[in-house]
PDB file of N, CA, C and O in Angstrom:
ATOM      1  N   ALA A   1       7.810  -5.121  -4.102  1.00  0.00           N
ATOM      2  CA  ALA A   1       8.939  -4.642  -3.303  1.00  0.00           C
ATOM      3  C   ALA A   1       8.760  -4.379  -2.064  1.00  0.00           C
ATOM      4  O   ALA A   1       9.502  -3.780  -1.263  1.00  0.00           O
ATOM      5  N   SER A   2       7.281  -4.940  -1.610  1.00  0.00           N
ATOM      6  CA  SER A   2       7.371  -4.197  -0.085  1.00  0.00           C
ATOM      7  C   SER A   2       6.461  -5.361   0.097  1.00  0.00           C
ATOM      8  O   SER A   2       6.082  -6.353  -0.247  1.00  0.00           O
ATOM      9  N   ASP A   3       5.916  -5.288   1.537  1.00  0.00           N
ATOM     10  CA  ASP A   3       5.094  -6.606   2.458  1.00  0.00           C
ATOM     11  C   ASP A   3       3.817  -6.444   1.466  1.00  0.00           C
ATOM     12  O   ASP A   3       3.215  -5.246   1.169  1.00  0.00           O
ATOM     13  N   VAL A   4       3.216  -7.734   1.185  1.00  0.00           N
ATOM     14  CA  VAL A   4       1.802  -7.789   0.753  1.00  0.00           C
ATOM     15  C   VAL A   4       0.980  -8.381   1.636  1.00  0.00           C
ATOM     16  O   VAL A   4       1.327  -9.269   2.587  1.00  0.00           O
ATOM     17  N   TYR A   5      -0.056  -8.441   1.217  1.00  0.00           N
ATOM     18  CA  TYR A   5      -1.228  -8.593   2.517  1.00  0.00           C
ATOM     19  C   TYR A   5      -2.192  -9.217   1.345  1.00  0.00           C
ATOM     20  O   TYR A   5      -3.005  -8.599   0.986  1.00  0.00           O
ATOM     21  N   LYS A   6      -2.896 -10.463   1.505  1.00  0.00           N
ATOM     22  CA  LYS A   6      -3.946 -10.982   0.727  1.00  0.00           C
ATOM     23  C   LYS A   6      -5.241 -10.120   1.009  1.00  0.00           C
ATOM     24  O   LYS A   6      -5.562  -9.783   2.319  1.00  0.00           O
ATOM     25  N   ARG A   7      -5.936 -10.121   0.107  1.00  0.00           N
ATOM     26  CA  ARG A   7      -7.343  -9.217   0.444  1.00  0.00           C
ATOM     27  C   ARG A   7      -8.116  -9.871   1.428  1.00  0.00           C
ATOM     28  O   ARG A   7      -9.008  -9.027   2.259  1.00  0.00           O
ATOM     29  N   GLN A   8      -8.012 -11.151   1.502  1.00  0.00           N
ATOM     30  CA  GLN A   8      -8.990 -11.825   2.509  1.00  0.00           C
ATOM     31  C   GLN A   8      -8.369 -11.343   4.005  1.00  0.00           C
ATOM     32  O   GLN A   8      -9.300 -11.316   5.039  1.00  0.00           O
ATOM     33  N   ALA A   9      -7.254 -11.221   4.326  1.00  0.00           N
ATOM     34  CA  ALA A   9      -7.021 -10.649   5.391  1.00  0.00           C
ATOM     35  C   ALA A   9      -7.267  -9.292   5.994  1.00  0.00           C
ATOM     36  O   ALA A   9      -7.479  -9.054   7.187  1.00  0.00           O
ATOM     37  N   LEU A  10      -7.856  -8.510   5.000  1.00  0.00           N
ATOM     38  CA  LEU A  10      -8.563  -7.579   5.242  1.00  0.00           C
ATOM     39  C   LEU A  10     -10.209  -7.604   5.636  1.00  0.00           C
ATOM     40  O   LEU A  10     -10.638  -6.407   5.928  1.00  0.00           O
ATOM     41  N   GLY A  11     -10.370  -8.802   5.603  1.00  0.00           N
ATOM     42  CA  GLY A  11     -12.063  -9.218   5.616  1.00  0.00           C
ATOM     43  C   GLY A  11     -12.872  -8.862   4.710  1.00  0.00           C
ATOM     44  O   GLY A  11     -13.809  -9.261   4.676  1.00  0.00           O
ATOM     45  N   SER A  12     -12.458  -7.808   3.626  1.00  0.00           N
ATOM     46  CA  SER A  12     -13.463  -7.497   2.447  1.00  0.00           C
ATOM     47  C   SER A  12     -12.197  -6.732   1.691  1.00  0.00           C
ATOM     48  O   SER A  12     -11.008  -6.370   1.923  1.00  0.00           O
ATOM     49  N   SER A  13     -12.928  -6.346   0.512  1.00  0.00           N
ATOM     50  CA  SER A  13     -11.893  -5.754  -0.344  1.00  0.00           C
ATOM     51  C   SER A  13     -11.968  -4.377  -0.105  1.00  0.00           C
ATOM     52  O   SER A  13     -13.018  -3.726   0.068  1.00  0.00           O
ATOM     53  N   PRO A  14     -11.175  -3.589   0.528  1.00  0.00           N
ATOM     54  CA  PRO A  14     -11.104  -1.949   0.432  1.00  0.00           C
ATOM     55  C   PRO A  14     -11.304  -1.423  -0.761  1.00  0.00           C
ATOM     56  O   PRO A  14     -11.011  -1.754  -1.978  1.00  0.00           O
ATOM     57  N   LYS A  15     -12.096  -0.448  -0.791  1.00  0.00           N
ATOM     58  CA  LYS A  15     -12.386   0.472  -1.640  1.00  0.00           C
ATOM     59  C   LYS A  15     -11.936   2.022  -1.662  1.00  0.00           C
ATOM     60  O   LYS A  15     -11.392   2.343  -0.386  1.00  0.00           O
ATOM     61  N   PRO A  16     -11.306   2.743  -2.635  1.00  0.00           N
ATOM     62  CA  PRO A  16     -11.044   4.127  -2.231  1.00  0.00           C
ATOM     63  C   PRO A  16     -11.879   4.855  -1.430  1.00  0.00           C
ATOM     64  O   PRO A  16     -12.703   4.553  -1.466  1.00  0.00           O
ATOM     65  N   GLY A  17     -11.141   5.484  -0.604  1.00  0.00           N
ATOM     66  CA  GLY A  17     -11.983   6.054   0.608  1.00  0.00           C
ATOM     67  C   GLY A  17     -12.131   5.398   1.772  1.00  0.00           C
ATOM     68  O   GLY A  17     -12.454   5.896   2.682  1.00  0.00           O
ATOM     69  N   ASP A  18     -12.293   4.040   1.651  1.00  0.00           N
ATOM     70  CA  ASP A  18     -11.882   3.216   2.981  1.00  0.00           C
ATOM     71  C   ASP A  18     -10.754   3.531   3.642  1.00  0.00           C
ATOM     72  O   ASP A  18      -9.391   4.184   3.119  1.00  0.00           O
ATOM     73  N   THR A  19     -10.721   3.814   5.149  1.00  0.00           N
ATOM     74  CA  THR A  19      -9.327   3.872   5.955  1.00  0.00           C
ATOM     75  C   THR A  19      -8.676   2.650   5.841  1.00  0.00           C
ATOM     76  O   THR A  19      -8.858   1.589   6.505  1.00  0.00           O
ATOM     77  N   VAL A  20      -7.520   2.561   5.298  1.00  0.00           N
ATOM     78  CA  VAL A  20      -6.619   1.736   5.092  1.00  0.00           C
ATOM     79  C   VAL A  20      -5.257   1.964   5.349  1.00  0.00           C
ATOM     80  O   VAL A  20      -4.779   3.030   4.507  1.00  0.00           O
ATOM     81  N   SER A  21      -4.297   1.749   6.510  1.00  0.00           N
ATOM     82  CA  SER A  21      -3.090   2.494   6.350  1.00  0.00           C
ATOM     83  C   SER A  21      -1.846   1.273   6.630  1.00  0.00           C
ATOM     84  O   SER A  21      -2.246   0.478   7.132  1.00  0.00           O
ATOM     85  N   ILE A  22      -0.942   1.482   6.492  1.00  0.00           N
ATOM     86  CA  ILE A  22       0.227   0.561   6.613  1.00  0.00           C
ATOM     87  C   ILE A  22       1.345   1.462   7.332  1.00  0.00           C
ATOM     88  O   ILE A  22       1.723   2.633   6.571  1.00  0.00           O
ATOM     89  N   GLU A  23       2.167   1.041   8.540  1.00  0.00           N
ATOM     90  CA  GLU A  23       2.888   1.835   9.269  1.00  0.00           C
ATOM     91  C   GLU A  23       4.322   1.294   8.807  1.00  0.00           C
ATOM     92  O   GLU A  23       4.044  -0.143   9.311  1.00  0.00           O
ATOM     93  N   VAL A  24       5.614   1.715   8.693  1.00  0.00           N
ATOM     94  CA  VAL A  24       6.764   1.227   8.276  1.00  0.00           C
ATOM     95  C   VAL A  24       7.720   1.980   8.871  1.00  0.00           C
ATOM     96  O   VAL A  24       7.472   3.102   7.983  1.00  0.00           O
ATOM     97  N   ASN A  25       8.650   1.904   9.109  1.00  0.00           N
ATOM     98  CA  ASN A  25      10.096   2.535   9.572  1.00  0.00           C
ATOM     99  C   ASN A  25       9.319   4.138  10.102  1.00  0.00           C
ATOM    100  O   ASN A  25       9.613   5.191   9.456  1.00  0.00           O
ATOM    101  N   GLY A  26       8.201   4.013  10.749  1.00  0.00           N
ATOM    102  CA  GLY A  26       7.704   5.512  11.297  1.00  0.00           C
ATOM    103  C   GLY A  26       6.843   6.347  10.268  1.00  0.00           C
ATOM    104  O   GLY A  26       6.499   7.564  10.549  1.00  0.00           O
ATOM    105  N   ARG A  27       6.891   5.585   9.016  1.00  0.00           N
ATOM    106  CA  ARG A  27       6.190   6.552   8.164  1.00  0.00           C
ATOM    107  C   ARG A  27       4.843   5.591   7.847  1.00  0.00           C
ATOM    108  O   ARG A  27       4.677   4.668   7.544  1.00  0.00           O
ATOM    109  N   LYS A  28       3.935   6.427   7.543  1.00  0.00           N
ATOM    110  CA  LYS A  28       2.378   5.782   7.735  1.00  0.00           C
ATOM    111  C   LYS A  28       1.876   6.089   6.173  1.00  0.00           C
ATOM    112  O   LYS A  28       1.973   7.290   5.866  1.00  0.00           O
ATOM    113  N   VAL A  29       1.539   5.269   5.154  1.00  0.00           N
ATOM    114  CA  VAL A  29       1.127   5.221   3.870  1.00  0.00           C
ATOM    115  C   VAL A  29      -0.482   4.911   3.819  1.00  0.00           C
ATOM    116  O   VAL A  29      -1.136   3.782   4.368  1.00  0.00           O
ATOM    117  N   SER A  30      -1.241   5.754   3.561  1.00  0.00           N
ATOM    118  CA  SER A  30      -2.641   5.456   3.617  1.00  0.00           C
ATOM    119  C   SER A  30      -3.458   6.226   2.347  1.00  0.00           C
ATOM    120  O   SER A  30      -4.516   5.905   2.480  1.00  0.00           O
ATOM    121  N   ARG A  31      -3.086   6.610   1.325  1.00  0.00           N
ATOM    122  CA  ARG A  31      -3.639   6.912   0.281  1.00  0.00           C
ATOM    123  C   ARG A  31      -3.772   5.515  -0.385  1.00  0.00           C
ATOM    124  O   ARG A  31      -2.670   4.617  -1.075  1.00  0.00           O
ATOM    125  N   LEU A  32      -5.145   5.013  -1.019  1.00  0.00           N
ATOM    126  CA  LEU A  32      -5.265   3.987  -1.492  1.00  0.00           C
ATOM    127  C   LEU A  32      -5.851   4.253  -2.685  1.00  0.00           C
ATOM    128  O   LEU A  32      -7.375   4.927  -2.887  1.00  0.00           O
ATOM    129  N   LEU A  33      -5.345   3.907  -3.811  1.00  0.00           N
ATOM    130  CA  LEU A  33      -5.673   4.482  -5.170  1.00  0.00           C
ATOM    131  C   LEU A  33      -5.963   3.129  -5.759  1.00  0.00           C
ATOM    132  O   LEU A  33      -5.653   1.778  -5.604  1.00  0.00           O
ATOM    133  N   ARG A  34      -6.821   3.478  -6.816  1.00  0.00           N
ATOM    134  CA  ARG A  34      -6.983   2.085  -8.110  1.00  0.00           C
ATOM    135  C   ARG A  34      -6.247   1.722  -8.720  1.00  0.00           C
ATOM    136  O   ARG A  34      -5.777   0.587  -9.115  1.00  0.00           O
ATOM    137  N   THR A  35      -5.697   2.477  -9.279  1.00  0.00           N
ATOM    138  CA  THR A  35      -4.034   2.522 -10.293  1.00  0.00           C
ATOM    139  C   THR A  35      -3.096   2.997 -10.192  1.00  0.00           C
ATOM    140  O   THR A  35      -3.243   4.201  -9.275  1.00  0.00           O
ATOM    141  N   PHE A  36      -2.074   2.643 -10.842  1.00  0.00           N
ATOM    142  CA  PHE A  36      -0.899   3.529 -10.667  1.00  0.00           C
ATOM    143  C   PHE A  36      -1.174   4.934 -11.626  1.00  0.00           C
ATOM    144  O   PHE A  36      -0.511   5.691 -11.193  1.00  0.00           O
ATOM    145  N   ALA A  37      -1.658   4.887 -12.336  1.00  0.00           N
ATOM    146  CA  ALA A  37      -2.345   5.965 -12.914  1.00  0.00           C
ATOM    147  C   ALA A  37      -2.934   7.128 -12.385  1.00  0.00           C
ATOM    148  O   ALA A  37      -2.715   8.426 -12.541  1.00  0.00           O
ATOM    149  N   ASP A  38      -3.311   6.637 -11.049  1.00  0.00           N
ATOM    150  CA  ASP A  38      -4.378   7.688 -10.548  1.00  0.00           C
ATOM    151  C   ASP A  38      -3.133   8.033  -9.253  1.00  0.00           C
ATOM    152  O   ASP A  38      -3.696   9.441  -8.816  1.00  0.00           O
ATOM    153  N   ALA A  39      -2.132   7.828  -9.265  1.00  0.00           N
ATOM    154  CA  ALA A  39      -0.950   8.409  -8.289  1.00  0.00           C
ATOM    155  C   ALA A  39      -0.237   9.948  -9.182  1.00  0.00           C
ATOM    156  O   ALA A  39       0.169   9.807 -10.289  1.00  0.00           O
ATOM    157  N   PRO A  40      -0.492  10.689  -8.790  1.00  0.00           N
ATOM    158  CA  PRO A  40       0.242  11.953  -9.745  1.00  0.00           C
ATOM    159  C   PRO A  40       1.393  12.254  -8.991  1.00  0.00           C
ATOM    160  O   PRO A  40       1.913  13.486  -9.413  1.00  0.00           O
ATOM    161  N   ASP A  41       2.171  11.812  -7.919  1.00  0.00           N
ATOM    162  CA  ASP A  41       3.359  12.123  -7.881  1.00  0.00           C
ATOM    163  C   ASP A  41       4.309  10.770  -7.428  1.00  0.00           C
ATOM    164  O   ASP A  41       3.980   9.538  -7.439  1.00  0.00           O
ATOM    165  N   ASP A  42       5.570  10.961  -6.962  1.00  0.00           N
ATOM    166  CA  ASP A  42       6.276  10.048  -6.420  1.00  0.00           C
ATOM    167  C   ASP A  42       6.245   9.303  -4.895  1.00  0.00           C
ATOM    168  O   ASP A  42       6.907   8.750  -4.335  1.00  0.00           O
ATOM    169  N   ARG A  43       4.898   9.910  -4.535  1.00  0.00           N
ATOM    170  CA  ARG A  43       4.930   9.383  -2.682  1.00  0.00           C
ATOM    171  C   ARG A  43       4.424   8.189  -2.974  1.00  0.00           C
ATOM    172  O   ARG A  43       3.439   7.820  -3.640  1.00  0.00           O
ATOM    173  N   PRO A  44       4.735   6.907  -1.597  1.00  0.00           N
ATOM    174  CA  PRO A  44       4.327   6.099  -1.612  1.00  0.00           C
ATOM    175  C   PRO A  44       2.722   6.073  -1.638  1.00  0.00           C
ATOM    176  O   PRO A  44       1.924   6.889  -0.782  1.00  0.00           O
ATOM    177  N   PHE A  45       1.702   4.958  -2.075  1.00  0.00           N
ATOM    178  CA  PHE A  45       0.262   4.895  -1.836  1.00  0.00           C
ATOM    179  C   PHE A  45       0.134   3.222  -1.808  1.00  0.00           C
ATOM    180  O   PHE A  45       1.203   2.548  -2.144  1.00  0.00           O
ATOM    181  N   LEU A  46      -0.766   2.982  -1.306  1.00  0.00           N
ATOM    182  CA  LEU A  46      -1.634   1.385  -1.588  1.00  0.00           C
ATOM    183  C   LEU A  46      -2.603   1.171  -2.645  1.00  0.00           C
ATOM    184  O   LEU A  46      -3.220   2.320  -3.167  1.00  0.00           O
ATOM    185  N   LEU A  47      -2.361   0.045  -3.020  1.00  0.00           N
ATOM    186  CA  LEU A  47      -3.213  -0.298  -3.962  1.00  0.00           C
ATOM    187  C   LEU A  47      -3.591  -2.108  -4.196  1.00  0.00           C
ATOM    188  O   LEU A  47      -2.959  -2.600  -3.651  1.00  0.00           O
ATOM    189  N   LEU A  48      -4.727  -2.249  -4.592  1.00  0.00           N
ATOM    190  CA  LEU A  48      -5.013  -3.879  -4.813  1.00  0.00           C
ATOM    191  C   LEU A  48      -4.395  -4.081  -6.055  1.00  0.00           C
ATOM    192  O   LEU A  48      -4.707  -3.660  -6.918  1.00  0.00           O
ATOM    193  N   ASN A  49      -3.364  -5.054  -6.221  1.00  0.00           N
ATOM    194  CA  ASN A  49      -2.741  -5.415  -7.575  1.00  0.00           C
ATOM    195  C   ASN A  49      -3.833  -6.218  -8.174  1.00  0.00           C
ATOM    196  O   ASN A  49      -4.859  -7.177  -7.497  1.00  0.00           O
ATOM    197  N   SER A  50      -3.317  -6.550  -9.239  1.00  0.00           N
ATOM    198  CA  SER A  50      -4.061  -7.594 -10.163  1.00  0.00           C
ATOM    199  C   SER A  50      -4.432  -9.131  -9.592  1.00  0.00           C
ATOM    200  O   SER A  50      -5.194  -9.981 -10.035  1.00  0.00           O
ATOM    201  N   ALA A  51      -3.541  -9.652  -8.796  1.00  0.00           N
ATOM    202  CA  ALA A  51      -3.301 -10.793  -7.795  1.00  0.00           C
ATOM    203  C   ALA A  51      -4.081 -10.701  -6.719  1.00  0.00           C
ATOM    204  O   ALA A  51      -4.195 -11.796  -5.901  1.00  0.00           O
ATOM    205  N   GLY A  52      -4.708  -9.430  -6.098  1.00  0.00           N
ATOM    206  CA  GLY A  52      -5.697  -9.377  -5.114  1.00  0.00           C
ATOM    207  C   GLY A  52      -4.551  -9.063  -3.870  1.00  0.00           C
ATOM    208  O   GLY A  52      -5.262  -9.287  -2.955  1.00  0.00           O
ATOM    209  N   TYR A  53      -3.440  -8.780  -4.160  1.00  0.00           N
ATOM    210  CA  TYR A  53      -2.805  -8.278  -2.843  1.00  0.00           C
ATOM    211  C   TYR A  53      -2.754  -6.427  -2.521  1.00  0.00           C
ATOM    212  O   TYR A  53      -2.483  -6.010  -3.474  1.00  0.00           O
ATOM    213  N   LEU A  54      -2.860  -6.509  -1.487  1.00  0.00           N
ATOM    214  CA  LEU A  54      -2.490  -5.205  -0.937  1.00  0.00           C
ATOM    215  C   LEU A  54      -1.103  -4.696  -0.913  1.00  0.00           C
ATOM    216  O   LEU A  54      -0.267  -5.387  -0.433  1.00  0.00           O
ATOM    217  N   GLU A  55      -0.623  -3.646  -1.632  1.00  0.00           N
ATOM    218  CA  GLU A  55       0.970  -3.184  -1.802  1.00  0.00           C
ATOM    219  C   GLU A  55       0.935  -2.148  -1.642  1.00  0.00           C
ATOM    220  O   GLU A  55       0.171  -0.962  -2.037  1.00  0.00           O
ATOM    221  N   ILE A  56       2.225  -1.350  -1.224  1.00  0.00           N
ATOM    222  CA  ILE A  56       2.645  -0.136  -1.324  1.00  0.00           C
ATOM    223  C   ILE A  56       3.362  -0.125  -2.288  1.00  0.00           C
ATOM    224  O   ILE A  56       4.344  -0.888  -2.898  1.00  0.00           O
ATOM    225  N   ALA A  57       3.037   1.009  -3.329  1.00  0.00           N
ATOM    226  CA  ALA A  57       3.408   0.962  -4.426  1.00  0.00           C
ATOM    227  C   ALA A  57       4.054   2.643  -4.735  1.00  0.00           C
ATOM    228  O   ALA A  57       3.529   3.503  -3.779  1.00  0.00           O
ATOM    229  N   VAL A  58       4.922   3.139  -5.429  1.00  0.00           N
ATOM    230  CA  VAL A  58       5.338   4.488  -6.152  1.00  0.00           C
ATOM    231  C   VAL A  58       5.412   4.391  -7.573  1.00  0.00           C
ATOM    232  O   VAL A  58       5.864   3.379  -8.034  1.00  0.00           O
ATOM    233  N   ARG A  59       4.710   5.690  -7.900  1.00  0.00           N
ATOM    234  CA  ARG A  59       4.373   5.470  -9.387  1.00  0.00           C
ATOM    235  C   ARG A  59       5.972   6.113  -9.982  1.00  0.00           C
ATOM    236  O   ARG A  59       6.378   6.574  -9.396  1.00  0.00           O
ATOM    237  N   GLY A  60       6.272   5.291 -11.010  1.00  0.00           N
ATOM    238  CA  GLY A  60       7.634   5.256 -11.477  1.00  0.00           C
ATOM    239  C   GLY A  60       8.810   5.132 -10.649  1.00  0.00           C
ATOM    240  O   GLY A  60       9.913   5.746 -10.970  1.00  0.00           O
ATOM    241  N   GLY A  61       8.559   4.371  -9.426  1.00  0.00           N
ATOM    242  CA  GLY A  61       9.745   4.517  -8.466  1.00  0.00           C
ATOM    243  C   GLY A  61       9.852   3.151  -7.823  1.00  0.00           C
ATOM    244  O   GLY A  61       8.640   1.917  -8.342  1.00  0.00           O
ATOM    245  N   ARG A  62      10.444   3.122  -6.778  1.00  0.00           N
ATOM    246  CA  ARG A  62      10.390   1.800  -5.972  1.00  0.00           C
ATOM    247  C   ARG A  62       9.952   2.076  -4.569  1.00  0.00           C
ATOM    248  O   ARG A  62      10.749   2.786  -3.634  1.00  0.00           O
ATOM    249  N   ALA A  63       9.075   1.594  -4.326  1.00  0.00           N
ATOM    250  CA  ALA A  63       8.359   1.678  -2.553  1.00  0.00           C
ATOM    251  C   ALA A  63       9.647   1.487  -1.363  1.00  0.00           C
ATOM    252  O   ALA A  63       9.729   2.097  -0.501  1.00  0.00           O
ATOM    253  N   ASP A  64      10.358   0.209  -1.773  1.00  0.00           N
ATOM    254  CA  ASP A  64      11.149  -0.078  -0.645  1.00  0.00           C
ATOM    255  C   ASP A  64      12.398   0.904  -0.634  1.00  0.00           C
ATOM    256  O   ASP A  64      12.598   1.219   0.608  1.00  0.00           O
ATOM    257  N   GLN A  65      12.586   1.323  -1.642  1.00  0.00           N
ATOM    258  CA  GLN A  65      13.587   2.144  -1.376  1.00  0.00           C
ATOM    259  C   GLN A  65      12.936   3.911  -0.987  1.00  0.00           C
ATOM    260  O   GLN A  65      13.729   4.171  -0.053  1.00  0.00           O
ATOM    261  N   ALA A  66      11.997   4.075  -1.273  1.00  0.00           N
ATOM    262  CA  ALA A  66      11.157   5.179  -0.609  1.00  0.00           C
ATOM    263  C   ALA A  66      11.218   5.246   0.762  1.00  0.00           C
ATOM    264  O   ALA A  66      11.036   6.229   1.074  1.00  0.00           O
ATOM    265  N   LEU A  67      10.981   4.000   1.217  1.00  0.00           N
ATOM    266  CA  LEU A  67      10.376   3.686   2.618  1.00  0.00           C
ATOM    267  C   LEU A  67      11.711   2.998   3.306  1.00  0.00           C
ATOM    268  O   LEU A  67      11.660   3.163   4.455  1.00  0.00           O
ATOM    269  N   GLY A  68      12.631   3.047   2.775  1.00  0.00           N
ATOM    270  CA  GLY A  68      13.924   2.528   3.239  1.00  0.00           C
ATOM    271  C   GLY A  68      13.697   0.807   4.004  1.00  0.00           C
ATOM    272  O   GLY A  68      14.256   1.019   4.888  1.00  0.00           O
ATOM    273  N   LEU A  69      12.924  -0.041   2.928  1.00  0.00           N
ATOM    274  CA  LEU A  69      12.487  -1.302   3.640  1.00  0.00           C
ATOM    275  C   LEU A  69      13.549  -2.233   3.219  1.00  0.00           C
ATOM    276  O   LEU A  69      14.224  -2.075   2.047  1.00  0.00           O
ATOM    277  N   ASP A  70      13.624  -3.051   3.837  1.00  0.00           N
ATOM    278  CA  ASP A  70      14.466  -4.434   3.835  1.00  0.00           C
ATOM    279  C   ASP A  70      13.638  -5.639   4.015  1.00  0.00           C
ATOM    280  O   ASP A  70      12.811  -5.386   4.527  1.00  0.00           O
ATOM    281  N   PRO A  71      13.864  -6.658   3.380  1.00  0.00           N
ATOM    282  CA  PRO A  71      13.325  -8.131   3.626  1.00  0.00           C
ATOM    283  C   PRO A  71      13.097  -8.041   5.155  1.00  0.00           C
ATOM    284  O   PRO A  71      14.166  -8.201   5.701  1.00  0.00           O
ATOM    285  N   GLY A  72      11.891  -8.306   5.447  1.00  0.00           N
ATOM    286  CA  GLY A  72      11.858  -8.839   6.807  1.00  0.00           C
ATOM    287  C   GLY A  72      11.151  -7.818   7.596  1.00  0.00           C
ATOM    288  O   GLY A  72      10.960  -7.724   8.738  1.00  0.00           O
ATOM    289  N   SER A  73      11.082  -6.126   6.974  1.00  0.00           N
ATOM    290  CA  SER A  73      10.843  -4.986   7.684  1.00  0.00           C
ATOM    291  C   SER A  73       9.513  -5.484   8.281  1.00  0.00           C
ATOM    292  O   SER A  73       8.416  -5.891   7.752  1.00  0.00           O
ATOM    293  N   GLN A  74       9.274  -5.097   9.490  1.00  0.00           N
ATOM    294  CA  GLN A  74       8.025  -4.927  10.096  1.00  0.00           C
ATOM    295  C   GLN A  74       7.054  -3.798   9.575  1.00  0.00           C
ATOM    296  O   GLN A  74       7.485  -2.976   9.152  1.00  0.00           O
ATOM    297  N   ALA A  75       5.700  -4.006   9.657  1.00  0.00           N
ATOM    298  CA  ALA A  75       4.621  -3.644   9.137  1.00  0.00           C
ATOM    299  C   ALA A  75       3.487  -3.527   9.861  1.00  0.00           C
ATOM    300  O   ALA A  75       3.240  -4.372  10.466  1.00  0.00           O
ATOM    301  N   LEU A  76       2.743  -2.493  10.179  1.00  0.00           N
ATOM    302  CA  LEU A  76       1.772  -2.242  10.759  1.00  0.00           C
ATOM    303  C   LEU A  76       0.402  -1.813   9.956  1.00  0.00           C
ATOM    304  O   LEU A  76       0.441  -0.782   9.545  1.00  0.00           O
ATOM    305  N   LEU A  77      -0.535  -3.145   9.827  1.00  0.00           N
ATOM    306  CA  LEU A  77      -1.738  -2.943   8.984  1.00  0.00           C
ATOM    307  C   LEU A  77      -2.915  -2.286   9.805  1.00  0.00           C
ATOM    308  O   LEU A  77      -2.975  -3.004  10.833  1.00  0.00           O
ATOM    309  N   THR A  78      -3.289  -1.217   9.245  1.00  0.00           N
ATOM    310  CA  THR A  78      -5.046  -0.907   9.924  1.00  0.00           C
ATOM    311  C   THR A  78      -6.112  -0.415   9.188  1.00  0.00           C
ATOM    312  O   THR A  78      -5.407   0.117   8.170  1.00  0.00           O
ATOM    313  N   VAL A  79      -6.939  -1.269   9.498  1.00  0.00           N
ATOM    314  CA  VAL A  79      -8.130  -1.382   8.602  1.00  0.00           C
ATOM    315  C   VAL A  79      -9.508  -0.701   9.320  1.00  0.00           C
ATOM    316  O   VAL A  79      -9.575  -1.134  10.544  1.00  0.00           O
ATOM    317  N   GLY A  80      -9.942   0.247   8.365  1.00  0.00           N
ATOM    318  CA  GLY A  80     -11.071   0.889   9.367  1.00  0.00           C
ATOM    319  C   GLY A  80     -12.229   1.342   8.525  1.00  0.00           C
ATOM    320  O   GLY A  80     -11.779   1.484   6.746  1.00  0.00           O
ATOM    321  N   ARG A  81     -13.514   1.359   8.659  1.00  0.00           N
ATOM    322  CA  ARG A  81     -14.316   1.785   7.774  1.00  0.00           C
ATOM    323  C   ARG A  81     -15.318   3.173   7.739  1.00  0.00           C
ATOM    324  O   ARG A  81     -15.304   3.525   9.136  1.00  0.00           O
TER     325      ARG A  81
END
């Protein structure tokens, strides 16, 4: 439901605690979690899904709706260690 980026585009697999963020529609999402179960609420977060894509997700919801995204929405990915 959101823009996804292949793990290879990040240079290496990010791990929880690494600095990774995506900014869309003026909102920054930077919580990198391992699983949906790690998300305690309905706020957007990042995770590497089983296909190896970095995605914006919302536990029990939709990230596109939470962030007001449409197909083709611009996103800025920032990666740091």
